[in-house]
């Protein structure tokens, strides 16, 4: 009997729809390969283009439909020329995390053999860590309430709560436990903060230390964000699970994308207690829209993360098999360079990369 799951799809702006369309084709090819599972996609309106037509960037009806779905796929959103009256960009992709309580932003930093990377060191081929960015509070908690006062000074507020921090750290330690089983080595969680300067971060770190006691089999340590940024470049192979505040995570995840070679390769998941959303780390890349150059791999790998998450959430191991097939098909593009896009030094566009991934799926 074929099982069906409902997937909410936000096509996004800019290159968003250009990478979402092939992603759904690739997912369907994987499902056909594993058999017995089908996805029903519901395309939901949201984004900067939708705002120009309706005055709304994230309709409540879309949020509610996404909440009811089995999982959510979201492509890049926002356009630099579409601004709110205060001059800031629209960020429905951030607002939805807060509305659905998706507190754990999971950003894998993984390098496969022969991957073209800007850093040169043989140990880079062993880089495999996961950055967890708290995604609902920190410096983004009051992101629409910042004030410029009398043109003299500006204020933004950072909020860290015990409840979310505890859930975040538990998530990080549980992920380290899963990785211990999968990778066969002792797991470690590193808390990244600025506990030497800010009371909020000293408290954040103390909650981390409290939660660590519940996971005696997992090592833990902590680092200041400035030093950690340097270590990410000097010895990225040393980390396992790294957990941090929203703003620091925003910055460090782009640094992670830089280490692996391109934003076009960096997937992410935003996970809460009830829902999970999967999206590429990159933005809408306005400079390459409509040229057929967008690298779809970050969106493909985000979908592989979705299949992995659903495998556990739905207790359906076939989906984990699907995730493995998809990840292997993408890795083959990177190692063989057949289907590699221009941002990685290859000569393909979105279509060529997609065809190569489909061929690799068919061969498995
Ligand atoms: P945001 O702030 O919305 O995350 P950003 O300012 O980080 O966006 P991006 O839209 O991610 O900017 O683009 C940064 C650079 O990376 C651009 O030159 C863009 O063309 C390139 N880029 C981003 N995503 C891709 C992709 N999927 N394929 C190829 N190039 C990409």
Coordinates of C-alpha atoms and ligand atoms in Angstrom, one line a residue:
X1 CA 0.0 0.0 0.0
X2 CA 1.3 3.4 -0.9
X3 CA 1.6 5.9 1.9
X4 CA 1.1 9.6 1.2
X5 CA 2.6 12.6 3.1
X6 CA 1.6 16.2 2.6
X7 CA 4.5 18.6 2.0
X8 CA 3.9 22.4 2.2
X9 CA 6.0 24.2 -0.5
X10 CA 7.0 27.9 -0.5
X11 CA 8.5 28.5 -3.9
X12 CA 10.1 31.8 -2.8
X13 CA 11.5 34.8 -4.7
X14 CA 14.4 35.3 -7.1
X15 CA 16.1 32.0 -7.8
X16 CA 13.7 30.4 -5.3
X17 CA 11.3 29.0 -7.8
X18 CA 14.2 28.0 -10.2
X19 CA 15.6 25.6 -7.6
X20 CA 12.3 24.5 -6.1
X21 CA 10.9 23.1 -9.3
X22 CA 13.8 20.7 -10.0
X23 CA 13.9 19.8 -6.3
X24 CA 10.4 18.4 -6.5
X25 CA 11.3 16.4 -9.6
X26 CA 14.4 15.0 -7.8
X27 CA 12.4 14.1 -4.6
X28 CA 9.8 12.3 -6.8
X29 CA 12.6 10.3 -8.5
X30 CA 13.9 9.3 -5.1
X31 CA 10.4 8.2 -3.9
X32 CA 9.9 6.2 -7.1
X33 CA 13.2 4.5 -6.4
X34 CA 12.3 3.5 -2.9
X35 CA 8.6 2.8 -3.8
X36 CA 5.5 2.7 -1.6
X37 CA 5.6 6.4 -0.6
X38 CA 4.1 9.5 -2.4
X39 CA 4.3 13.2 -1.6
X40 CA 1.4 15.6 -2.2
X41 CA 2.8 19.1 -2.6
X42 CA 0.7 22.1 -1.6
X43 CA 2.2 25.4 -3.0
X44 CA 1.6 28.2 -0.6
X45 CA 1.8 31.9 -1.3
X46 CA 4.4 34.1 0.6
X47 CA 7.4 36.2 -0.2
X48 CA 8.4 39.6 -1.5
X49 CA 6.7 39.3 -4.9
X50 CA 3.5 38.2 -3.1
X51 CA 3.8 41.4 -0.9
X52 CA 4.0 43.6 -4.0
X53 CA 0.7 42.2 -5.2
X54 CA -1.2 41.9 -1.9
X55 CA 0.6 43.9 0.8
X56 CA 1.2 40.7 2.8
X57 CA 4.5 38.7 2.8
X58 CA 3.3 35.8 4.9
X59 CA -0.4 35.2 4.9
X60 CA -1.8 33.6 8.1
X61 CA -3.6 31.0 5.9
X62 CA -0.2 29.9 4.5
X63 CA 1.3 29.6 8.0
X64 CA -1.7 27.5 9.1
X65 CA -1.5 25.2 6.0
X66 CA 2.2 24.8 6.7
X67 CA 1.5 23.9 10.3
X68 CA -0.9 21.2 9.2
X69 CA 1.5 19.6 6.7
X70 CA 3.9 16.7 7.4
X71 CA 6.9 18.8 6.6
X72 CA 7.7 22.2 4.9
X73 CA 10.0 23.0 2.0
X74 CA 10.9 26.6 1.6
X75 CA 13.0 28.1 -1.1
X76 CA 14.9 31.5 -0.8
X77 CA 12.7 34.5 -0.1
X78 CA 13.0 38.3 -0.2
X79 CA 14.1 40.8 -2.9
X80 CA 16.5 43.7 -2.2
X81 CA 14.3 46.3 -3.9
X82 CA 11.1 45.3 -2.1
X83 CA 11.3 47.0 1.3
X84 CA 9.1 47.8 4.3
X85 CA 8.4 51.4 5.1
X86 CA 11.3 51.5 7.6
X87 CA 13.7 50.5 4.8
X88 CA 14.4 46.9 6.0
X89 CA 13.9 43.9 3.7
X90 CA 10.9 41.6 4.1
X91 CA 11.9 38.4 5.9
X92 CA 9.0 36.0 5.9
X93 CA 11.5 33.1 6.1
X94 CA 12.5 34.4 9.5
X95 CA 8.9 35.2 10.7
X96 CA 7.7 31.7 9.9
X97 CA 10.4 30.2 12.2
X98 CA 9.0 32.3 15.1
X99 CA 5.3 31.6 14.3
X100 CA 5.9 27.9 14.2
X101 CA 8.4 27.8 17.1
X102 CA 11.2 26.4 15.0
X103 CA 13.9 27.1 17.5
X104 CA 16.7 24.8 16.3
X105 CA 18.3 25.9 13.0
X106 CA 20.4 23.0 11.9
X107 CA 23.2 23.8 9.4
X108 CA 25.5 20.9 8.5
X109 CA 29.1 21.9 7.5
X110 CA 30.3 18.8 5.7
X111 CA 32.9 18.3 3.0
X112 CA 33.1 15.3 0.7
X113 CA 36.3 14.0 -1.0
X114 CA 37.3 16.2 -4.0
X115 CA 35.0 19.0 -3.0
X116 CA 36.4 22.3 -4.3
X117 CA 37.0 24.4 -1.2
X118 CA 38.8 27.8 -0.8
X119 CA 40.9 26.4 2.1
X120 CA 43.6 23.9 1.3
X121 CA 44.5 21.2 3.8
X122 CA 44.1 17.4 3.4
X123 CA 42.2 17.3 6.7
X124 CA 39.4 19.3 5.2
X125 CA 38.0 16.1 3.7
X126 CA 37.1 15.0 7.2
X127 CA 35.1 18.1 8.1
X128 CA 31.7 17.1 9.3
X129 CA 30.1 19.2 12.0
X130 CA 26.6 20.6 12.6
X131 CA 26.0 24.2 13.6
X132 CA 22.8 24.7 15.5
X133 CA 21.5 28.3 15.4
X134 CA 18.8 29.2 17.9
X135 CA 16.2 30.6 15.5
X136 CA 13.4 32.3 17.4
X137 CA 15.0 34.7 19.9
X138 CA 18.4 36.2 20.6
X139 CA 19.0 39.4 18.7
X140 CA 16.2 38.6 16.3
X141 CA 13.5 38.3 19.0
X142 CA 12.5 41.9 18.6
X143 CA 13.6 42.3 15.0
X144 CA 10.8 44.6 14.0
X145 CA 10.9 46.8 17.1
X146 CA 14.4 48.4 16.9
X147 CA 14.4 52.1 17.3
X148 CA 16.5 55.0 16.1
X149 CA 16.0 57.8 18.7
X150 CA 16.2 61.4 17.6
X151 CA 18.8 60.5 15.0
X152 CA 21.3 60.3 18.0
X153 CA 21.4 56.6 18.9
X154 CA 19.8 53.2 18.0
X155 CA 18.6 50.4 20.2
X156 CA 17.9 46.7 19.5
X157 CA 17.0 44.2 22.2
X158 CA 18.3 40.7 22.7
X159 CA 16.2 38.1 24.5
X160 CA 17.3 34.7 25.7
X161 CA 14.8 32.6 27.6
X162 CA 15.4 29.6 29.8
X163 CA 12.6 27.5 28.2
X164 CA 14.0 27.9 24.6
X165 CA 17.6 27.5 25.7
X166 CA 16.9 24.3 27.6
X167 CA 15.1 22.9 24.5
X168 CA 17.9 24.1 22.2
X169 CA 20.6 22.5 24.3
X170 CA 18.7 19.2 24.7
X171 CA 18.3 19.2 20.9
X172 CA 22.0 19.6 20.5
X173 CA 22.9 16.8 22.9
X174 CA 20.4 14.5 21.4
X175 CA 21.8 15.2 17.9
X176 CA 25.3 14.4 19.3
X177 CA 24.0 11.1 20.6
X178 CA 22.5 10.2 17.2
X179 CA 25.8 11.2 15.5
X180 CA 27.8 9.1 18.0
X181 CA 25.8 6.1 16.9
X182 CA 26.0 6.9 13.2
X183 CA 29.7 7.9 13.0
X184 CA 31.0 5.6 15.7
X185 CA 33.0 8.2 17.6
X186 CA 32.4 10.0 20.9
X187 CA 30.1 13.0 20.4
X188 CA 30.8 16.5 21.7
X189 CA 28.7 19.7 21.9
X190 CA 30.4 23.1 21.9
X191 CA 28.4 26.2 23.1
X192 CA 29.5 29.3 21.3
X193 CA 28.7 32.6 23.1
X194 CA 30.2 35.8 24.4
X195 CA 29.9 34.9 28.1
X196 CA 33.0 37.0 29.1
X197 CA 31.2 40.3 28.2
X198 CA 27.4 39.9 28.3
X199 CA 25.3 38.8 31.3
X200 CA 22.8 37.2 28.9
X201 CA 25.5 35.0 27.4
X202 CA 27.0 34.1 30.8
X203 CA 23.5 32.9 31.7
X204 CA 23.1 31.1 28.4
X205 CA 26.3 29.2 29.1
X206 CA 25.2 28.4 32.6
X207 CA 22.0 26.8 31.3
X208 CA 24.2 24.9 28.8
X209 CA 26.3 23.5 31.7
X210 CA 23.2 22.5 33.6
X211 CA 21.7 20.6 30.6
X212 CA 25.1 18.9 29.8
X213 CA 24.8 17.0 33.1
X214 CA 21.9 15.0 31.7
X215 CA 24.2 13.7 28.9
X216 CA 27.2 12.2 30.6
X217 CA 28.2 10.2 27.5
X218 CA 28.6 13.3 25.4
X219 CA 31.6 15.6 25.9
X220 CA 31.0 19.3 26.1
X221 CA 32.9 22.6 26.0
X222 CA 32.3 26.2 25.3
X223 CA 34.0 28.9 23.2
X224 CA 33.8 32.7 22.7
X225 CA 32.4 33.5 19.3
X226 CA 35.3 35.6 18.1
X227 CA 37.9 32.9 18.8
X228 CA 35.5 30.2 17.5
X229 CA 35.2 32.1 14.1
X230 CA 39.0 31.9 13.8
X231 CA 39.0 28.1 14.7
X232 CA 36.3 27.4 12.1
X233 CA 38.9 28.5 9.5
X234 CA 42.0 27.0 11.2
X235 CA 40.7 23.6 12.3
X236 CA 37.1 23.0 11.2
X237 CA 37.7 19.2 11.4
X238 CA 37.8 19.4 15.2
X239 CA 34.0 20.1 15.8
X240 CA 31.0 17.9 16.1
X241 CA 27.8 19.7 17.3
X242 CA 28.1 23.5 17.8
X243 CA 25.2 25.4 19.4
X244 CA 24.8 29.2 19.5
X245 CA 22.5 32.2 19.6
X246 CA 20.5 33.4 16.6
X247 CA 22.7 36.3 15.4
X248 CA 26.0 34.5 16.0
X249 CA 24.5 31.5 14.2
X250 CA 23.4 33.6 11.3
X251 CA 27.0 34.8 10.8
X252 CA 28.8 31.5 11.5
X253 CA 26.5 29.6 9.1
X254 CA 27.6 31.8 6.2
X255 CA 31.2 31.2 7.4
X256 CA 30.4 27.5 7.3
X257 CA 29.1 27.9 3.7
X258 CA 32.3 29.7 2.8
X259 CA 34.4 26.8 4.2
X260 CA 32.5 24.2 2.2
X261 CA 33.0 26.2 -1.0
X262 CA 29.7 27.8 -1.9
X263 CA 26.4 29.1 -0.4
X264 CA 24.9 27.0 -3.2
X265 CA 26.0 23.8 -1.3
X266 CA 24.7 24.7 2.2
X267 CA 21.4 23.1 3.3
X268 CA 19.5 23.8 6.5
X269 CA 16.6 22.7 8.7
X270 CA 14.6 24.7 11.2
X271 CA 13.1 22.3 13.7
X272 CA 10.6 22.8 16.4
X273 CA 8.5 20.5 18.7
X274 CA 5.7 20.1 16.2
X275 CA 6.9 21.2 12.8
X276 CA 10.1 21.3 10.7
X277 CA 11.0 23.4 7.7
X278 CA 13.8 22.8 5.3
X279 CA 15.5 25.5 3.2
X280 CA 18.8 26.4 1.6
X281 CA 21.1 28.8 3.6
X282 CA 21.5 31.1 0.7
X283 CA 19.3 34.1 -0.3
X284 CA 17.5 34.8 -3.6
X285 CA 20.7 35.6 -5.5
X286 CA 19.2 38.6 -7.5
X287 CA 22.4 38.8 -9.6
X288 CA 21.8 35.4 -11.3
X289 CA 17.9 35.3 -11.5
X290 CA 16.6 34.1 -14.8
X291 CA 20.0 33.0 -16.1
X292 CA 19.6 29.3 -15.4
X293 CA 22.8 29.4 -13.2
X294 CA 21.4 28.8 -9.8
X295 CA 23.0 25.8 -8.0
X296 CA 20.1 23.6 -6.8
X297 CA 22.3 21.5 -4.5
X298 CA 21.6 23.3 -1.2
X299 CA 17.9 22.8 -1.9
X300 CA 18.4 19.1 -2.8
X301 CA 20.4 18.5 0.4
X302 CA 17.8 20.4 2.5
X303 CA 15.3 17.9 1.0
X304 CA 17.5 15.0 2.0
X305 CA 17.5 16.5 5.6
X306 CA 13.7 16.6 5.3
X307 CA 13.5 12.9 4.4
X308 CA 15.8 12.0 7.3
X309 CA 13.7 14.1 9.8
X310 CA 10.5 12.5 8.5
X311 CA 12.0 9.0 8.8
X312 CA 12.2 9.6 12.6
X313 CA 9.1 11.7 13.0
X314 CA 6.9 9.3 11.0
X315 CA 8.7 6.2 12.1
X316 CA 9.2 5.3 8.4
X317 CA 12.8 4.1 7.8
X318 CA 12.2 3.9 4.0
X319 CA 12.4 7.7 4.1
X320 CA 15.9 7.5 5.6
X321 CA 16.9 5.3 2.7
X322 CA 15.6 8.0 0.4
X323 CA 17.7 10.6 2.1
X324 CA 20.8 8.4 1.7
X325 CA 20.0 7.9 -2.1
X326 CA 19.6 11.7 -2.6
X327 CA 22.7 12.6 -0.6
X328 CA 24.8 10.0 -2.5
X329 CA 23.5 11.3 -5.9
X330 CA 24.5 14.8 -5.0
X331 CA 27.9 13.8 -3.6
X332 CA 28.6 12.0 -6.9
X333 CA 28.2 15.3 -8.7
X334 CA 30.7 16.9 -6.4
X335 CA 33.3 14.2 -6.6
X336 CA 33.0 13.5 -10.4
X337 CA 32.4 17.1 -11.3
X338 CA 29.8 15.9 -13.8
X339 CA 26.9 18.3 -13.3
X340 CA 28.9 20.8 -11.2
X341 CA 27.6 24.4 -11.5
X342 CA 29.6 27.5 -12.2
X343 CA 29.7 28.8 -8.6
X344 CA 31.8 25.7 -7.9
X345 CA 34.0 26.0 -11.0
X346 CA 32.0 23.6 -13.1
X347 CA 30.3 24.4 -16.4
X348 CA 26.7 23.5 -15.8
X349 CA 23.6 25.4 -14.9
X350 CA 20.6 24.4 -12.8
X351 CA 19.3 22.0 -15.6
X352 CA 22.6 20.2 -16.1
X353 CA 23.1 19.7 -12.4
X354 CA 19.6 18.4 -12.0
X355 CA 20.0 16.0 -14.9
X356 CA 23.2 14.7 -13.4
X357 CA 21.6 14.1 -10.0
X358 CA 18.6 12.3 -11.6
X359 CA 21.0 10.1 -13.6
X360 CA 22.9 9.3 -10.3
X361 CA 19.6 8.4 -8.6
X362 CA 18.7 6.1 -11.5
X363 CA 22.0 4.3 -11.2
X364 CA 21.7 3.4 -7.5
Ligands
LIG1 P1 20.2 36.8 2.2 O1 20.7 38.0 3.1 O2 18.8 36.9 1.7 O3 20.6 35.5 2.8 P2 22.6 37.2 0.8 O4 22.9 38.6 0.8 O5 23.4 36.3 1.7 O6 21.1 36.9 0.9 P3 22.5 35.6 -1.6 O7 21.3 35.8 -2.3 O8 22.6 34.3 -0.8 O9 22.9 36.8 -0.7 O10 23.7 35.6 -2.6 C1 25.1 35.8 -2.2 C2 26.0 35.5 -3.4 O11 26.0 34.0 -3.6 C3 25.5 36.0 -4.8 O12 26.6 36.4 -5.6 C4 24.7 34.9 -5.4 O13 24.7 34.9 -6.8 C5 25.5 33.6 -4.8 N1 24.6 32.5 -4.7 C6 23.7 32.4 -3.7 N2 23.0 31.3 -3.8 C7 23.4 30.7 -4.9 C8 23.1 29.5 -5.7 N3 22.1 28.6 -5.2 N4 23.8 29.2 -6.8 C9 24.7 30.0 -7.2 N5 25.1 31.1 -6.6 C10 24.4 31.5 -5.5

